[in-house]
Short mmCIF file of C-alpha atoms in Angstrom, two decimals:
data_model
loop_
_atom_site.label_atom_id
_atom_site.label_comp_id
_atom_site.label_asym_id
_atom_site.label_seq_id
_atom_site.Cartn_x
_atom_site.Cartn_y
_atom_site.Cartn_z
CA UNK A 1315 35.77 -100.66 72.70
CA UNK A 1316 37.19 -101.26 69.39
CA UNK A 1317 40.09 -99.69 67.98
CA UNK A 1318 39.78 -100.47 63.84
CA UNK A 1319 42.26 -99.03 61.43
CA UNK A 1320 40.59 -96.37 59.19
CA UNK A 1321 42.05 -94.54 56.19
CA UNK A 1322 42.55 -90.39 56.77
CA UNK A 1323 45.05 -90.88 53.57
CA UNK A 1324 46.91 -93.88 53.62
CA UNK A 1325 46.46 -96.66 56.50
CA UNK A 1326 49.30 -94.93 59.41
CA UNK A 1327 47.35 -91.36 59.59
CA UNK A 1328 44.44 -91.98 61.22
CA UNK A 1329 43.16 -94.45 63.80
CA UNK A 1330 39.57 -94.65 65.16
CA UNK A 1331 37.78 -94.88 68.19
CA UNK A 1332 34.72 -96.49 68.04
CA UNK A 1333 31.67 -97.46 70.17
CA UNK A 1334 28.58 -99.47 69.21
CA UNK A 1335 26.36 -96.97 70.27
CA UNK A 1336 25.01 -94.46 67.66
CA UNK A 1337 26.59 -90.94 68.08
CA UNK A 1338 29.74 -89.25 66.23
CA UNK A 1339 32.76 -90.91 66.27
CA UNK A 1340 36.61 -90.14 67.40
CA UNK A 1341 39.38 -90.04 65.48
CA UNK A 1342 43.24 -89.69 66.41
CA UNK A 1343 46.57 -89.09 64.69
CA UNK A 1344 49.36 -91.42 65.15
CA UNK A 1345 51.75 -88.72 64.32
CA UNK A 1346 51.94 -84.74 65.50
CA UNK A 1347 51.62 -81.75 64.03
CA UNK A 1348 50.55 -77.73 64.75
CA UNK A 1349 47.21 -76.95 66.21
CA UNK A 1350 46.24 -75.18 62.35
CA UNK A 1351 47.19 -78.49 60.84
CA UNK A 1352 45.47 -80.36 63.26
CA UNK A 1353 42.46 -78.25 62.27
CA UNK A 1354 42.67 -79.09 58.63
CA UNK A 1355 43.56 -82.41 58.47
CA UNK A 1356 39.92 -82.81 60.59
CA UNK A 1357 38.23 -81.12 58.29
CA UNK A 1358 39.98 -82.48 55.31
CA UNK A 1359 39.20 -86.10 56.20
CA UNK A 1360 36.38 -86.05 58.81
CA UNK A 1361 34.23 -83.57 60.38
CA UNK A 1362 36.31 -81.18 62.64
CA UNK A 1363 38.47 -80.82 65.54
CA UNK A 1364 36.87 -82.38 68.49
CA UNK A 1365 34.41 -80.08 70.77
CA UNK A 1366 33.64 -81.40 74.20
CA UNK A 1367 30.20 -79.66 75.09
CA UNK A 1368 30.52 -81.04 78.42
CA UNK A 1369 32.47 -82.82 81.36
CA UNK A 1370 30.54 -86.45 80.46
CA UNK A 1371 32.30 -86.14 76.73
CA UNK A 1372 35.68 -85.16 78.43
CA UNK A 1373 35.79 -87.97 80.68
CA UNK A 1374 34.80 -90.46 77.93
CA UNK A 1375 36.96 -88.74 75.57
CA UNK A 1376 39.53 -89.29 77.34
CA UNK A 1377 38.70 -93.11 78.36
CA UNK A 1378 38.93 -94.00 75.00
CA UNK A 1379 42.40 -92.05 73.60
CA UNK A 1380 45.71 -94.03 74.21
CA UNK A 1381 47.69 -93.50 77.45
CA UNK A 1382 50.52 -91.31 76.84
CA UNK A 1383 53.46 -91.25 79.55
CA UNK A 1384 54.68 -87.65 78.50
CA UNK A 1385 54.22 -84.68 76.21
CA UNK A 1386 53.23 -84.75 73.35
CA UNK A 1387 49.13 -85.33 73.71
CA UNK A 1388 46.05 -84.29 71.97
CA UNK A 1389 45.25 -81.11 70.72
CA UNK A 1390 41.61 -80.69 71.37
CA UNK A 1391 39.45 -77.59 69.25
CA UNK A 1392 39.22 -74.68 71.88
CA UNK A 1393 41.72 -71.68 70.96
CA UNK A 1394 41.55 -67.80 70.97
CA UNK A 1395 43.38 -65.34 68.83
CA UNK A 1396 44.33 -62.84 71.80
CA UNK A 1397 45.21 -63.03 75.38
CA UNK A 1398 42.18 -60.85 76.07
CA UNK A 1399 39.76 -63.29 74.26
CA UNK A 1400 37.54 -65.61 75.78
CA UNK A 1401 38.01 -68.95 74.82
CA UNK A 1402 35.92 -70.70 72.07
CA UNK A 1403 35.18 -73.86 70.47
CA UNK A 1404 35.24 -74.72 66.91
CA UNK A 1405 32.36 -75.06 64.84
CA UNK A 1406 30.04 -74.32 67.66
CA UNK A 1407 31.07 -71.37 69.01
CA UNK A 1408 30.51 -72.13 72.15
CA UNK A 1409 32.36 -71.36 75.51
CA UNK A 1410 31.83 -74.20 78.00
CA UNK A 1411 34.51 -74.98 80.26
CA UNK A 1412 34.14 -77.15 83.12
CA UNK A 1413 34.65 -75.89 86.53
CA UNK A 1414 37.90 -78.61 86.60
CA UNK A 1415 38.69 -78.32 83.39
CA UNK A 1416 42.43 -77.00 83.60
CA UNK A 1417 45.10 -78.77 84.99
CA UNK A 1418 46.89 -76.68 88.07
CA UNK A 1419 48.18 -73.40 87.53
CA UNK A 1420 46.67 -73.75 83.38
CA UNK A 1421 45.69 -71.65 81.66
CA UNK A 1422 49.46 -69.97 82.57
CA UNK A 1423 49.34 -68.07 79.02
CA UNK A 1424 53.28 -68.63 79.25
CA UNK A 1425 55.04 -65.77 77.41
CA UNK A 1426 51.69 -64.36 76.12
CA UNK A 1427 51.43 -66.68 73.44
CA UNK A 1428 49.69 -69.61 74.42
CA UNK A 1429 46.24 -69.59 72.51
CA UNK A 1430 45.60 -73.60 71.89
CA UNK A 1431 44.76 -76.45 74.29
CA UNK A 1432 45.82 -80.03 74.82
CA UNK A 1433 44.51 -83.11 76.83
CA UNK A 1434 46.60 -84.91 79.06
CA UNK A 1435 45.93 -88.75 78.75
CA UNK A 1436 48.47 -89.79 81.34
CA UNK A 1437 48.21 -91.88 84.26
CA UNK A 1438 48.82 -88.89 86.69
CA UNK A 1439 46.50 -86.47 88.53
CA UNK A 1440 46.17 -84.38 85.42
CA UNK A 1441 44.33 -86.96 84.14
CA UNK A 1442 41.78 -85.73 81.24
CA UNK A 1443 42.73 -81.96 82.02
CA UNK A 1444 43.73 -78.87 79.70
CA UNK A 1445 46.79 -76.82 79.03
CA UNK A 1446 47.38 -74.25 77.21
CA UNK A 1447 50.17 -74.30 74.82
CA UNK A 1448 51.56 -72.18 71.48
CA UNK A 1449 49.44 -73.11 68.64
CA UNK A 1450 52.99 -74.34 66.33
CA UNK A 1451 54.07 -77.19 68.58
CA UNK A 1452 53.33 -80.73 67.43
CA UNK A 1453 51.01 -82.59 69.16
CA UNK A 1454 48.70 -85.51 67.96
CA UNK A 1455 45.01 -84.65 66.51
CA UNK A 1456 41.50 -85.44 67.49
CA UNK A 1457 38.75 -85.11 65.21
CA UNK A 1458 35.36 -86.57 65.35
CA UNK A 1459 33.08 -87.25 62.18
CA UNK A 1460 29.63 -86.28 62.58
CA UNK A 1461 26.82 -89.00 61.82
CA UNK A 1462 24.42 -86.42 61.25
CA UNK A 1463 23.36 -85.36 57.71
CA UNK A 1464 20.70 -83.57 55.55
CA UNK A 1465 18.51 -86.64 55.59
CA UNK A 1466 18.74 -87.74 59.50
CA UNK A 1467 15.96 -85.68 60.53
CA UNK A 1468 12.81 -84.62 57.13
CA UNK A 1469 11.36 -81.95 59.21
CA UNK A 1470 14.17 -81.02 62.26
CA UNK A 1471 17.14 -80.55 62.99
CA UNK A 1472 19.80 -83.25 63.87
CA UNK A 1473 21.75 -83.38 67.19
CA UNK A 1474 24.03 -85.85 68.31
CA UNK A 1475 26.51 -86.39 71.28
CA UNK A 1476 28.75 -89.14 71.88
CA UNK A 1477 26.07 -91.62 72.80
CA UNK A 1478 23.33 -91.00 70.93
CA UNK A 1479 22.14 -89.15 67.67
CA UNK A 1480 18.38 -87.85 67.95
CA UNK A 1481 16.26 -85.16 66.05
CA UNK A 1482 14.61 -81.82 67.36
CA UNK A 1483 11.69 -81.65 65.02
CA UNK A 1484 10.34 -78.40 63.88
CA UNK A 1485 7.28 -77.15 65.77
CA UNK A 1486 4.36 -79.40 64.21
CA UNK A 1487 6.17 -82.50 63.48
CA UNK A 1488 7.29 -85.66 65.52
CA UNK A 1489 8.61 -88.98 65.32
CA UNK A 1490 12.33 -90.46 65.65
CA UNK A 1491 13.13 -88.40 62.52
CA UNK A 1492 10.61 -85.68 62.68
CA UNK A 1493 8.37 -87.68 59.65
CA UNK A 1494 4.79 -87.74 61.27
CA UNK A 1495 2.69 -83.72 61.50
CA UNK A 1496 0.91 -83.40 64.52
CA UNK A 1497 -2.40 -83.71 63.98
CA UNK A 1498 -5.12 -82.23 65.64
CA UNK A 1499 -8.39 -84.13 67.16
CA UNK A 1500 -11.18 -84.78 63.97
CA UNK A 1501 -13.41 -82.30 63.35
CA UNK A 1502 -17.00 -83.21 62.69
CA UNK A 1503 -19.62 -80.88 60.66
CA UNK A 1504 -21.49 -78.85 62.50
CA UNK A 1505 -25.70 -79.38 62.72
CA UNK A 1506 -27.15 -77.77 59.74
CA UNK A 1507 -23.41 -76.77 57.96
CA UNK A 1508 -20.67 -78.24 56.73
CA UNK A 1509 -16.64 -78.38 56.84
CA UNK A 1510 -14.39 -77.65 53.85
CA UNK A 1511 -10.38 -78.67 55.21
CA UNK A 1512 -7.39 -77.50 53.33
CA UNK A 1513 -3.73 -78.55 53.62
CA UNK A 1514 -4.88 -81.78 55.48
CA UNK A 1515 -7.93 -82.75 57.52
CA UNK A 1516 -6.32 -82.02 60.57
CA UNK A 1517 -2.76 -81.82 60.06
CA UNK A 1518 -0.26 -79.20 61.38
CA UNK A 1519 -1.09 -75.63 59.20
CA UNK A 1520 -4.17 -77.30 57.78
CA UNK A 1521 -7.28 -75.16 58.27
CA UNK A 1522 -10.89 -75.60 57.53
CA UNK A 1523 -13.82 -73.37 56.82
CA UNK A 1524 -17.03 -74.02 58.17
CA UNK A 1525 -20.37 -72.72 56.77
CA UNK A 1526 -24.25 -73.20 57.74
CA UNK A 1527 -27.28 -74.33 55.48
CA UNK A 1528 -29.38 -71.89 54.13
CA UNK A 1529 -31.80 -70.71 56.70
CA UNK A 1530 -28.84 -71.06 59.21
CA UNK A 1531 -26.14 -68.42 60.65
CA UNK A 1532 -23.15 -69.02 62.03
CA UNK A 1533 -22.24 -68.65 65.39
CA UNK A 1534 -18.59 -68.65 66.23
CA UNK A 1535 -15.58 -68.28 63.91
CA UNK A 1536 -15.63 -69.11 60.20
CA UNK A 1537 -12.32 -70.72 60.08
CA UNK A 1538 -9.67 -72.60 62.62
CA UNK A 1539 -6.39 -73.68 61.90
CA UNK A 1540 -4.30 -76.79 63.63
CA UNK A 1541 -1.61 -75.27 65.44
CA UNK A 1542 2.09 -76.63 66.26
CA UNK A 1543 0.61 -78.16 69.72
CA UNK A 1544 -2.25 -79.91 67.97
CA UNK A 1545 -4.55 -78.25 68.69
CA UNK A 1546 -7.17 -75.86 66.97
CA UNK A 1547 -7.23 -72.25 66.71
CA UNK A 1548 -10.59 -72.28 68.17
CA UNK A 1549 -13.38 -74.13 68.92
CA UNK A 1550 -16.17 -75.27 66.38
CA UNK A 1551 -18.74 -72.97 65.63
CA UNK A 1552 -22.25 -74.09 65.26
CA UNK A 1553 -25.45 -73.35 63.12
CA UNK A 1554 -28.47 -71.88 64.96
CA UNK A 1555 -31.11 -70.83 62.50
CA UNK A 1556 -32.66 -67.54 61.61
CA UNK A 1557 -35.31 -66.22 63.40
CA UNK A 1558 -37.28 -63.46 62.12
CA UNK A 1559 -39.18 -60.80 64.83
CA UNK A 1560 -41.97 -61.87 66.20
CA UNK A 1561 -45.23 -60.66 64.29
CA UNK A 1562 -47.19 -57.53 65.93
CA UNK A 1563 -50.60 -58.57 65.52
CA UNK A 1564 -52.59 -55.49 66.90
CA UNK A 1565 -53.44 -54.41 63.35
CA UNK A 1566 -55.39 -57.48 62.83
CA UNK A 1567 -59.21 -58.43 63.55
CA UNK A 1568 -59.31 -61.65 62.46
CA UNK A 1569 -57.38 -64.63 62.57
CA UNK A 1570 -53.86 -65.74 62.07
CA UNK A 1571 -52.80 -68.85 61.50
CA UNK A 1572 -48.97 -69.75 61.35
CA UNK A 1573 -47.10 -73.10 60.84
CA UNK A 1574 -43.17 -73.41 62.02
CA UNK A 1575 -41.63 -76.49 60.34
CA UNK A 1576 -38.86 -75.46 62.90
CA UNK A 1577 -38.58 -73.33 65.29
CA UNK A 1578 -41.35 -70.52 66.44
CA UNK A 1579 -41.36 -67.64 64.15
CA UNK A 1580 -37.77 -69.19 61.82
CA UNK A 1581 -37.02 -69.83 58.73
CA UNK A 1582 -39.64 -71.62 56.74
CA UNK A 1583 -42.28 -70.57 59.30
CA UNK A 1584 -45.24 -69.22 57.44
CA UNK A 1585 -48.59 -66.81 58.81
CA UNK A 1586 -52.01 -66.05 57.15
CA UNK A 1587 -54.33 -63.76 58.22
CA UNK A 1588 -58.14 -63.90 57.66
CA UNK A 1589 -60.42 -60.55 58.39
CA UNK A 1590 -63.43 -61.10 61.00
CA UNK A 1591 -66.64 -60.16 58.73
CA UNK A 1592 -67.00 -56.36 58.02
CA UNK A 1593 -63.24 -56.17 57.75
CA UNK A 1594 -61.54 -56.10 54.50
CA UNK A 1595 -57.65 -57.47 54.35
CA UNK A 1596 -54.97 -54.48 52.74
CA UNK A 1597 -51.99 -56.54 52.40
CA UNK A 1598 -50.67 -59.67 51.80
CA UNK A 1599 -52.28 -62.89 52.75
CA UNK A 1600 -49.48 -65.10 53.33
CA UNK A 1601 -45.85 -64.06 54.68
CA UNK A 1602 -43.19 -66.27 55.25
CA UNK A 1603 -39.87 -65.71 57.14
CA UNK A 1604 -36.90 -66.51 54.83
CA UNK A 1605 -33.26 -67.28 54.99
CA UNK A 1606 -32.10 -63.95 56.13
CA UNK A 1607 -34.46 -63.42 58.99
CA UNK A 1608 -36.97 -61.02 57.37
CA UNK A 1609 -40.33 -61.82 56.85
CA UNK A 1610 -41.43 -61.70 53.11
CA UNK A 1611 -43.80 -58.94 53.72
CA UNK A 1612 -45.21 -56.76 56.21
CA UNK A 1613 -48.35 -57.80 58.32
CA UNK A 1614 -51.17 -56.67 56.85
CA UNK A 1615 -54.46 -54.95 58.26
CA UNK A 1616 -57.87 -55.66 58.65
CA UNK A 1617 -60.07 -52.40 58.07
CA UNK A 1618 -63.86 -51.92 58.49
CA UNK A 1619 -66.05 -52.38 55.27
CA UNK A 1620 -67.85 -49.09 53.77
CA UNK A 1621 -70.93 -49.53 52.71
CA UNK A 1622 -72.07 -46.55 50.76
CA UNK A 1623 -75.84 -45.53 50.94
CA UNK A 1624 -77.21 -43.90 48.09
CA UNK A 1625 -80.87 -41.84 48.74
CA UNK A 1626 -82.69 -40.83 45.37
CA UNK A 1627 -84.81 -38.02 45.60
CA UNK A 1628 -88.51 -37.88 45.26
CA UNK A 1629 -90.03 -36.33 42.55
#
C-alpha cells in the first residue's frame, strides 16, 4: 500500500490511503475533532464519512489505517439521534452491522448519550471493533471519496466498493459501462409481406410492423417489440393468402373452366362458365377472386332456351 500526502486544505489535514485497484478511496485526519466536524470536513473535501457495507470493508479498513496504541481512533459514519433509534449509516441509510462488530460490552450507551462510533486500530483483541462514544469528543476522521460519477456508467447506475467500481445497467443495456442496447435476434420479412422497424432494427424498445402483399392476410400479430431480455414480444407473423369459397356449381349445365396462378380457388384465381346447347348463360362470364377473398361476382346460371312457336290461322 501507499500512503501519499494529499491536500484536504493545506498539506497536514489529510492523508490518504490508497490501493492500485479501482474502487473509492480512504482518507484520514492527522488531527481530531467532534463526530459533526468529522462529518463536514468529509463532505467538504471528499465524499463523506466512511460507510462499511460489510465485514470484508471493515477488516480492510482497518488494515490500512495507522496503528494507534490508545484512545483517540477513528470516527467511522454510523450514529443515531436517540437511544431508542436503530443505528444508521450515512449517505446510505443503511443498517448493517456485523454479527462481531462491537467490541465487548459496546454498545454500553454510557450515561445515555453515546450516539457515534469509533474503530479501534490497536494491536489488542479489539482489533477493528466499534464503540460507542458522545458525538463532541475528538477523535481522528475517515472519509472516503467516491470514484463514481455522472459519466461512469451512460445507461446505469454506478456502484463501487473498495476493490472494484462496476455499473448496473438499466434493463436493456450492457457492457462495462452500460454503452451497448441489447439487441434482439434479426428479423427477416415474412413470405409475401414486409417489415417496417422503428427506434432500431432490433434494438432494446425498437419495434417493427409487419404487413402482407395484396392478396395476402396476416396471420399473427401486426407488431412486436424487443424487450429488456432481448427478446421479441412475439413471434413473426406470416402471410397466407386469401382464399375465396369454393364455387357451388349446381346452377350450371355447362362447363367451367378455372385457372389458379396460386393456390385453388385464391386470389388471382379466375372461372368461366360456358352453357351446354339449349342453355342460355344469365350472369357473368368470367369471375375472379380478388384481394379480399370475395369473388367478383356471383356464379351465374345456365337456363333452358325458349323457343316460341307461332301458328297462323287458315283462312
Amino acid at each position: 500500500k501507499s500512503l501519499p500526502l494529499i491536500c484536504g486544505c493545506n498539506k497536514t489535514d489529510f492523508l490518504s490511503l490508497t490501493d492500485t485497484t479501482v474502487g473509492w478511496t480512504y482518507h484520514y485526519s492527522n488531527y481530531t475533532m467532534t463526530w459533526t466536524r468529522a462529518r463536514w470536513y468529509c463532505q467538504t473535501h471528499y465524499t463523506d464519512m466512511v460507510t462499511i457495507q460489510n465485514q470484508k470493508e471493515n477488516d480492510y479498513l482497518v488494515s490500512i489505517l495507522p496503528n494507534r496504541t490508545g484512545s483517540p481512533y477513528y470516527w467511522i459514519g454510523i450514529t443515531k439521534a436517540h437511544m431508542n433509534e436503530t443505528w444508521t449509516w450515512v449517505g446510505t441509510n443503511s443498517t448493517w452491522i456485523g454479527e462481531q462488530s462491537w467490541a465487548t460490552n459496546e454498545p454500553n450507551n454510557n450515561l445515555s448519550t453515546e450516539f457515534c462510533v469509533e474503530i479501534y486500530t490497536n494491536r489488542g483483541k479489539n482489533r477493528g471493533k466499534w464503540n460507542d462514544e458522545k458525538c463532541s469528543k475528538k477523535k481522528y476522521a475517515v472519509c472516503y471519496q467516491a470514484q463514481c460519477n455522472s459519466t461512469s456508467c451512460n445507461r446505469g447506475k454506478c456502484q463501487e466498493t473498495v476493490e472494484n467500481i462496476f455499473c448496473l445497467c438499466d434493463p436493456g443495456f450492457k457492457g462495462d459501462r452500460c454503452q451497448t442496447a441489447v439487441d434482439c435476434a434479426p428479423l427477416s420479412e415474412p413470405d409475401n409481406g414486409y417489415l417496417r422497424c422503428f427506434g432500431g432494427n432490433q434494438t432494446n424498445n425498437s419495434t417493427c410492423q409487419f404487413q402482407c402483399n395484396m392478396g395476402f392476410l396476416l396471420i399473427g400479430s401486426s407488431s412486436v417489440t424487443c424487450g429488456v431480455t432481448g427478446i421479441w414480444s412475439g413471434p413473426r407473423p406470416t402471410c397466407a393468402i386469401e382464399q375465396c369459397p369454393v364455387l357451388n356449381q349446381t346452377s350450371i349445365s355447362g362447363n367451367v373452366t378455372c385457372s389458379h396462378p396460386i393456390a385453388p380457388y385464391s386470389f388471382n384465381s379466375s372461372c368461366e362458365f360456358r352453357c351446354d346447347e339449349g342453355y342460355e348463360l344469365h350472369g357473368q362470364e368470367q369471375i375472379q377472386c380478388d384481394h379480399t377473398g370475395q369473388w367478383t361476382a356471383s356464379v351465374p346460371a345456365c337456363t333452358s332456351k325458349v323457343t316460341v312457336v307461332i301458328f297462323k290461322e287458315s283462312i
